[in-house]
Short mmCIF file of C-alpha atoms (C1' of nucleotides) in Angstrom, two decimals:
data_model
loop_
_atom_site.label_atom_id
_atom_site.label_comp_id
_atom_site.label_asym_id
_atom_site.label_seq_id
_atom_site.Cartn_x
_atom_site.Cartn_y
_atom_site.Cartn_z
CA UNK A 22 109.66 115.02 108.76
CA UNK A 23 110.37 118.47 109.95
CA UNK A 24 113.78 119.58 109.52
CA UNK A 25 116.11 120.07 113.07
CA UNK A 26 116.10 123.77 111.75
CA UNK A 27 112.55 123.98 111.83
CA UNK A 28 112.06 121.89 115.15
CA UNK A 29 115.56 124.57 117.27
CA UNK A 30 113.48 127.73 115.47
CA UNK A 31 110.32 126.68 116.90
CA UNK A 32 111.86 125.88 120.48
CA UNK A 33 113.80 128.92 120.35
CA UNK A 34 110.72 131.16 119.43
CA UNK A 35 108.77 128.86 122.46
CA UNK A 36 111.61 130.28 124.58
CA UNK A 37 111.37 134.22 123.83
CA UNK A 38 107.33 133.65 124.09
CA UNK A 39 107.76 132.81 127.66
CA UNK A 40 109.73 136.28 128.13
CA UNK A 41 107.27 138.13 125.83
CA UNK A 42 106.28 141.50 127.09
CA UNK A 43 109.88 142.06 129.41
CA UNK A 44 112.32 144.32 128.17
CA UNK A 45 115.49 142.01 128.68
CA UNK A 46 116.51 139.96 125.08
CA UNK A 47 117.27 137.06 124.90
CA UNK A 48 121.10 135.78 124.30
CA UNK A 49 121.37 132.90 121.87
CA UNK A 50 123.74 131.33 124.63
CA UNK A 51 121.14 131.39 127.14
CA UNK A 52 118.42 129.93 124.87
CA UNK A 53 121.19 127.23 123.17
CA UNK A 54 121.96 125.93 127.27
CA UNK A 55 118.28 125.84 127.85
CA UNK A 56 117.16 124.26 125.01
CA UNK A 57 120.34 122.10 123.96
CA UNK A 58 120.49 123.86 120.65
CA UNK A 59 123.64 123.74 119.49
CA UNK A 60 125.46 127.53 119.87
CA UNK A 61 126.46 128.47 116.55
CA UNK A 62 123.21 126.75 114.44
CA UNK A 63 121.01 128.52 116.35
CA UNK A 64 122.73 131.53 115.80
CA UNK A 65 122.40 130.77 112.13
CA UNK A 66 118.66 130.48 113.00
CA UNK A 67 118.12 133.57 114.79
CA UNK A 68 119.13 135.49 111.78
CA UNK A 69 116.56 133.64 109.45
CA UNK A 70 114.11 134.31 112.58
CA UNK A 71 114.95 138.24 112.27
CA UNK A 72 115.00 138.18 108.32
CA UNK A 73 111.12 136.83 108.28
CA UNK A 74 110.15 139.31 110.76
CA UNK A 75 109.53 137.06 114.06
CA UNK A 76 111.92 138.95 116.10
CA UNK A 77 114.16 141.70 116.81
CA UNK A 78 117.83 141.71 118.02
CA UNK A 79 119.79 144.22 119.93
CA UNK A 80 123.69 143.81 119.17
CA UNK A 81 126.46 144.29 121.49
CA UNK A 82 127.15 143.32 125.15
CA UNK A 83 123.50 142.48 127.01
CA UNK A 84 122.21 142.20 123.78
CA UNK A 85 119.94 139.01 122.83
CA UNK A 86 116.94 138.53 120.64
CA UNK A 87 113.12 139.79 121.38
CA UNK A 88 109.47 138.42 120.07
CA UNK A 89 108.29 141.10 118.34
CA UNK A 90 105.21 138.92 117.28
CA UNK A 91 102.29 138.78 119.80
CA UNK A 92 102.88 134.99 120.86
CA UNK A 93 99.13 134.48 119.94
CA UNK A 94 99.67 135.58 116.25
CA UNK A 95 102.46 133.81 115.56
CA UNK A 96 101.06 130.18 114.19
CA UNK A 97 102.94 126.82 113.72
CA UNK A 98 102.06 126.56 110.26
CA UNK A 99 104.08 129.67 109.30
CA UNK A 100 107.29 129.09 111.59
CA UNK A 101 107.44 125.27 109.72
CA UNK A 102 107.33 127.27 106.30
CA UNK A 103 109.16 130.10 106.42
CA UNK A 104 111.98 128.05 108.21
CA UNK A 105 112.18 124.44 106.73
CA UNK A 106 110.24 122.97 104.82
CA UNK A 107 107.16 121.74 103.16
CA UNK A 108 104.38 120.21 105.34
CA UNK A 109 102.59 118.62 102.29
CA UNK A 110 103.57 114.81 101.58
CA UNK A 111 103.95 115.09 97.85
CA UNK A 112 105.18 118.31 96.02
CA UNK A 113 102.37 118.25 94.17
CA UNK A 114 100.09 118.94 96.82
CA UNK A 115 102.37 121.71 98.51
CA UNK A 116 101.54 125.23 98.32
CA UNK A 117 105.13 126.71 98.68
CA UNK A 118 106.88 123.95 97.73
CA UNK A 119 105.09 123.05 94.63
CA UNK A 120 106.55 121.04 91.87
CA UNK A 121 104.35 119.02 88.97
CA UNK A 122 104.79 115.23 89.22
CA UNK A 123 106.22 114.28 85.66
CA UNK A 124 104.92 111.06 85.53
CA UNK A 125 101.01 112.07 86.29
CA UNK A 126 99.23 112.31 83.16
CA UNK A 127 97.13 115.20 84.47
CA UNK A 128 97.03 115.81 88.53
CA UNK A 129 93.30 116.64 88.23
CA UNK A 130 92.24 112.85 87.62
CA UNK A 131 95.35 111.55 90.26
CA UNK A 132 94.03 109.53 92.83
CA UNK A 133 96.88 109.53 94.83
CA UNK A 134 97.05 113.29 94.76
CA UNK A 135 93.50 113.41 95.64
CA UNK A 136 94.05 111.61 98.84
CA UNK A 137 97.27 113.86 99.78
CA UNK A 138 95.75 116.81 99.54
CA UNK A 139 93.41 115.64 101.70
CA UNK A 140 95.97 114.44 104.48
CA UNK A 141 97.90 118.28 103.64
CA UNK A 142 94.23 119.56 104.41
CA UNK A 143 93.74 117.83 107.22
CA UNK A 144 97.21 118.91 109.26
CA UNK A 145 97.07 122.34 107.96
CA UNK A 146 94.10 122.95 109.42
CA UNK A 147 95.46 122.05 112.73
CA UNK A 148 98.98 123.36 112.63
CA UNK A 149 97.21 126.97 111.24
CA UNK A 150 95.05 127.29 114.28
CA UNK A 151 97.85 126.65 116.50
CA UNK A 152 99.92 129.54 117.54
CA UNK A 153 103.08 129.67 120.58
CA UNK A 154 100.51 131.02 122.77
CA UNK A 155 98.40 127.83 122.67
CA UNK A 156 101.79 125.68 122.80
CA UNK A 157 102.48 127.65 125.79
CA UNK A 158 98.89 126.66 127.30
CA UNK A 159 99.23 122.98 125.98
CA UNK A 160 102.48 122.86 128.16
CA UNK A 161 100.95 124.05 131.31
CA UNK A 162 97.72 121.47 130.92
CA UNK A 163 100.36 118.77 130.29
CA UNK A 164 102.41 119.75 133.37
CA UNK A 165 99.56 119.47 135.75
CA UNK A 166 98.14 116.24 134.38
CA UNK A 167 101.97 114.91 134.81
CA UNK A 168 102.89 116.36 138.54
CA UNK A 169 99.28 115.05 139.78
CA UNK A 170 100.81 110.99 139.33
CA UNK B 10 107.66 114.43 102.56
CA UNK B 11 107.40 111.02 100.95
CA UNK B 12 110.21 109.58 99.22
CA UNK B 13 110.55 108.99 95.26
CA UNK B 14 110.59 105.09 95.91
CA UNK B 15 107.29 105.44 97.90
CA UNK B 16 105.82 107.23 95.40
CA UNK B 17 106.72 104.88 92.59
CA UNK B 18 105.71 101.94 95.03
CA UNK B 19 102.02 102.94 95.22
CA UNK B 20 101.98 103.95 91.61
CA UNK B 21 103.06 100.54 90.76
CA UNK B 22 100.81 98.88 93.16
CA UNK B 23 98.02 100.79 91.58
CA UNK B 24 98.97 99.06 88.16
CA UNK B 25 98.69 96.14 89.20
CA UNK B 26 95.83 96.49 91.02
CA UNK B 27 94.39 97.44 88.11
CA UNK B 28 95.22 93.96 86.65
CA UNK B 29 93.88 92.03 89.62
CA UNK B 30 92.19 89.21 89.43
CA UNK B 31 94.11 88.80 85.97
CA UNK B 32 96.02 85.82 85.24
CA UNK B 33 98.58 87.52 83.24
CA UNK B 34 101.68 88.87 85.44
CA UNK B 35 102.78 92.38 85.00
CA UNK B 36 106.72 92.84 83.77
CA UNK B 37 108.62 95.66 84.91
CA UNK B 38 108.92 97.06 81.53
CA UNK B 39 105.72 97.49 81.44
CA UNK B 40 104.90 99.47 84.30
CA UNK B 41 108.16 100.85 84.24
CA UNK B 42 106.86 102.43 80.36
CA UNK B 43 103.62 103.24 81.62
CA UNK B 44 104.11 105.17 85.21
CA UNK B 45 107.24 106.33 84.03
CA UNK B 46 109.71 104.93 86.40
CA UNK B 47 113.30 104.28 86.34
CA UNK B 48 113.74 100.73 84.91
CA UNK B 49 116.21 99.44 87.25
CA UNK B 50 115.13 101.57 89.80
CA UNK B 51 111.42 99.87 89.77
CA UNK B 52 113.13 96.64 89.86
CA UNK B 53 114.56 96.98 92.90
CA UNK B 54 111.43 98.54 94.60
CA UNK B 55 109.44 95.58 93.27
CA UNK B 56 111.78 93.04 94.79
CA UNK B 57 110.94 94.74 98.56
CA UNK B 58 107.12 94.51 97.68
CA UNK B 59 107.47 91.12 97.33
CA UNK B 60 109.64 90.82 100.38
CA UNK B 61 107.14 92.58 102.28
CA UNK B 62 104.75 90.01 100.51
CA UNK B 63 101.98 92.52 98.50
CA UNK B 64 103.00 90.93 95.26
CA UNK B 65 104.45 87.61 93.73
CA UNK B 66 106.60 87.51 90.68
CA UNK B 67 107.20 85.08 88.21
CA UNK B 68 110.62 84.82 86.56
CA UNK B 69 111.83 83.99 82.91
CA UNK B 70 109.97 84.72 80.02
CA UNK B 71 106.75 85.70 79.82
CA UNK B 72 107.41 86.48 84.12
CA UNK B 73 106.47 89.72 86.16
CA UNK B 74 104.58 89.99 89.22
CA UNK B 75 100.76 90.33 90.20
CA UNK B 76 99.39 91.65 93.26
CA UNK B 77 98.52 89.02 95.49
CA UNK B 78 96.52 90.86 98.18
CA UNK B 79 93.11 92.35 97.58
CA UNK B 80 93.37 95.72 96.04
CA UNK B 81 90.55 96.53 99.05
CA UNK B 82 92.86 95.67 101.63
CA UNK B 83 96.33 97.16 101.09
CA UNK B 84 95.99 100.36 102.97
CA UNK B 85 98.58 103.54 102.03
CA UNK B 86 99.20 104.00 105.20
CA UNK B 87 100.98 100.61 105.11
CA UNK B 88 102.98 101.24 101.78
CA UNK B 89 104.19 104.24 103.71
CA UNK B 90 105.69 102.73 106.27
CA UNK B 91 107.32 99.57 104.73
CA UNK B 92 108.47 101.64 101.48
CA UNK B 93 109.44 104.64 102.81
CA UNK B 94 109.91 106.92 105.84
CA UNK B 95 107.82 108.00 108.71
CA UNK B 96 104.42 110.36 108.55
CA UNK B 97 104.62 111.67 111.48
CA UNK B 98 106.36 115.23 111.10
CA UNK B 99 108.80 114.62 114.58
CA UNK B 100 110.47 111.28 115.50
CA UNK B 101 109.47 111.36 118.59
CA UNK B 102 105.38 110.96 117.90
CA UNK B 103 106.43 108.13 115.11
CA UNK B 104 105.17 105.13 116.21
CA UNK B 105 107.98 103.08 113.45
CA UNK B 106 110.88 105.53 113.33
CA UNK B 107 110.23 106.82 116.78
CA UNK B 108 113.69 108.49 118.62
CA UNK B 109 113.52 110.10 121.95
CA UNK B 110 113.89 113.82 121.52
CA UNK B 111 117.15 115.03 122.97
CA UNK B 112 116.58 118.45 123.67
CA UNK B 113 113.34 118.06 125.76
CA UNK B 114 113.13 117.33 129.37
CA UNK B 115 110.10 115.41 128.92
CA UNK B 116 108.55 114.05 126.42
CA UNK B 117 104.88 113.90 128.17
CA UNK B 118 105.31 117.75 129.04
CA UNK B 119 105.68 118.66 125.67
CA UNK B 120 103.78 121.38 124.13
CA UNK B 121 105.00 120.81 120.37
CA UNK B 122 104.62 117.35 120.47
CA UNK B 123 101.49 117.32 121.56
CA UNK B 124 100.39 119.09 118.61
CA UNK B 125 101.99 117.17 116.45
CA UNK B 126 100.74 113.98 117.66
CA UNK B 127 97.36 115.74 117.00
CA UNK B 128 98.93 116.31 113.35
CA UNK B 129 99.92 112.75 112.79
CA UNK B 130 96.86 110.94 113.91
CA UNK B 131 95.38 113.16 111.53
CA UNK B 132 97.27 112.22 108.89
CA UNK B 133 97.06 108.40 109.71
CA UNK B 134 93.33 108.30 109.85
CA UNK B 135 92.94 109.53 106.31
CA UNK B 136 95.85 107.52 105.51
CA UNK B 137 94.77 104.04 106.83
CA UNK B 138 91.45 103.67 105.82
CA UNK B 139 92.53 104.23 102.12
CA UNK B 140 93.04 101.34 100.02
CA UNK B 141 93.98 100.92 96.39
CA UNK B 142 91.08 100.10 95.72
CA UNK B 143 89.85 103.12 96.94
CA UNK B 144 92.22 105.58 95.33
CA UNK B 145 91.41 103.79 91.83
CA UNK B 146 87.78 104.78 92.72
CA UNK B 147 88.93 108.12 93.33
CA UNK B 148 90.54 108.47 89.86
CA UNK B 149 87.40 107.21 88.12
CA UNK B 150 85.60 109.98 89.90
CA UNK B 151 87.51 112.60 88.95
CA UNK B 152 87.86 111.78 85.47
CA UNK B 153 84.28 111.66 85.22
CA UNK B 154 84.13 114.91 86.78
CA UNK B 155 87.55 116.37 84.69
CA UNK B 156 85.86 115.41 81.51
CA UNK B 157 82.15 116.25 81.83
CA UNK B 158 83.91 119.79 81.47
"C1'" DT C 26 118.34 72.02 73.72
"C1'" DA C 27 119.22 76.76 72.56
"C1'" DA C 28 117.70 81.37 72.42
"C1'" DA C 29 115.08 84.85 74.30
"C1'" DT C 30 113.14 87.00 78.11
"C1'" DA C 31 112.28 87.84 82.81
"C1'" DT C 32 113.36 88.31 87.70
"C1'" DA C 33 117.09 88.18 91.48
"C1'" DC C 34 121.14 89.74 93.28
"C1'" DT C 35 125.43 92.39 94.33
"C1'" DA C 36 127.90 96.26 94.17
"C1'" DC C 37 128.67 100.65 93.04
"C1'" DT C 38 128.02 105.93 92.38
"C1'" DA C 39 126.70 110.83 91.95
"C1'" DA C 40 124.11 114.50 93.59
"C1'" DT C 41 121.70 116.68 97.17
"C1'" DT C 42 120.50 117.80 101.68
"C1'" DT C 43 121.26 118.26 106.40
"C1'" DG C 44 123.32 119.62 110.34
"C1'" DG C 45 126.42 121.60 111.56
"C1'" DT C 46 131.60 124.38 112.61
"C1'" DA C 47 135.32 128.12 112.29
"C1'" DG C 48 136.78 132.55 112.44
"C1'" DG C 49 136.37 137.04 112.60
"C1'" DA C 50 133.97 141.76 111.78
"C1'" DA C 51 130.65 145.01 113.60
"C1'" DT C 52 128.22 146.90 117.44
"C1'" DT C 53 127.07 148.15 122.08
"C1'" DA C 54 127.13 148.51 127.37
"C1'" DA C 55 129.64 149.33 131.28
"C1'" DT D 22 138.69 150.47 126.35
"C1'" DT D 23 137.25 145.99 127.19
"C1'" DA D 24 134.00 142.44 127.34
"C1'" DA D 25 130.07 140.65 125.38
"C1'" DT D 26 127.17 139.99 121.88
"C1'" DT D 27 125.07 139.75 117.16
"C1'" DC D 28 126.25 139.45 112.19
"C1'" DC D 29 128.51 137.57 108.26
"C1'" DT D 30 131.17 134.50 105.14
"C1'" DA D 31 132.93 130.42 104.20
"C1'" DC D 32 133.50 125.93 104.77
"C1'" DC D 33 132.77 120.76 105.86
"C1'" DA D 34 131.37 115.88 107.03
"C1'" DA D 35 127.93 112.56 107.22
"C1'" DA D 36 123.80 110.76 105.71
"C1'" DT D 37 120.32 110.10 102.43
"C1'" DT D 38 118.37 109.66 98.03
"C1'" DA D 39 117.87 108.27 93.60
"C1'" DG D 40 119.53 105.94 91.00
"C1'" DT D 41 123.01 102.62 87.48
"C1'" DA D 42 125.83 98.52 85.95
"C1'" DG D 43 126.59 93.99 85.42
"C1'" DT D 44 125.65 89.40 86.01
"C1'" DA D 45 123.41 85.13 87.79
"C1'" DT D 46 119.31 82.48 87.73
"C1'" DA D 47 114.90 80.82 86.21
"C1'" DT D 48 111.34 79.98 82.60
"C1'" DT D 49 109.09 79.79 78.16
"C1'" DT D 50 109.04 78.75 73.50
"C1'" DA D 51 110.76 77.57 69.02
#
DNA sequence: TAAATATACTACTAATTTGGTAGGAATTAA
DNA sequence: TTAATTCCTACCAAATTAGTAGTATATTTA
């Protein structure tokens, strides 16, 4: 399961996608009443967000937060690890989170590793093709499907 | 990520799978030696395999447990989700640990759960059409293949 | 029947992680 | 100068995880 971090950060990033391209930033208050992200953890976020790169911040009265990311370059795959944690299902089978499994004789000849790393192969490859912008266009297909019942 | 008790689950599964057909039970000892588990730890996990009715035991001396379904047809999709947690990555695609996702307005206009829905079936058709039996196979390949080098 | 050996059961516990909150300092616009 | 905002440090409560301890109960075997 994705952490609630990882699930506000991707919302929140969702949110300054939309605005992508304007010049006005985006205030953490505005984005915590939109989204019903609690205030102060998303501020918490935000900085994390800035720290990896994602987006920029202007301080001070009108300030707020800015994509600095084109929304079509910034991929699911990457928010989830740079912001939570590991997609794999088994630490042995994670990339970034990587840990040996103490009671495996030898992971090469681990069935059960075989078949995770198949199932991390598997999501990866969908979550790394899958950017904001194309959440953005999933949205809108989803909307019209929805308001034509 | 999976927890330590499913992990240990399927690896003691696996053990006994390897004895199936056998008459001689398995003790906890044993497999608790040989996969390196936690005793007591084992113990209890083995008690809620039995509840959930993949193995029978056999108490006093000379007890333990044996599998009692076919090695072909316990699927590790189904360990999963009557060890351990959910696969899905968000509650709100998990078909067993499903919640309703406050912060959204709608859950059928979602852009992020779409995708992950897309993640999680995924993950559940590798996941379900794997059996012990299978896995075991896997390990025999790959120990062929490990030691040819 | 007694001793040895297992599972079955009940009740804790310790460490870690998660999901926050509180309070104020620094910065900027008007 | 004041209001609004990000930035920073420190804390905290609840839940979850990964176990452990101790004992009761059942079964085999000598």
């Amino acid at each position: 399961m994705l952490q609630k971090k990882t699930k506000y950060a991707i919302k929140a990033l969702l949110a300054l996608a939309k605005h992508y391209g304007e010049h006005r930033p985006l205030k953490t208050s505005e984005i915590s009443k939109n989204e019903k992200i609690p205030r102060k953890f998303l501020e918490a976020i935000m900085l994390d967000l800035k720290k990896i790169g994602y987006v920029n911040s202007q301080m001070g009265a009108r300030g707020g937060y800015v994509l600095i990311k084109h929304p079509e370059e910034v991929m699911l795959s990457n928010i989830i690890r740079s912001t939570g944690g590991p997609i794999a299902l088994l630490p042995c089978v994670s990339l970034n989170f990587y840990e040996p499994c103490k009671e495996c004789v030898s992971e090469e000849v681990c069935g059960l590793r075989d078949v995770i790393l198949e199932v991390r192969e598997a999501s990866i490859k969908i979550l790394s093709k899958t950017s904001l912008a194309d959440i953005l266009r999933r949205e809108n297909k989803l909307l019209k499907k929805h308001t034509l019942h």
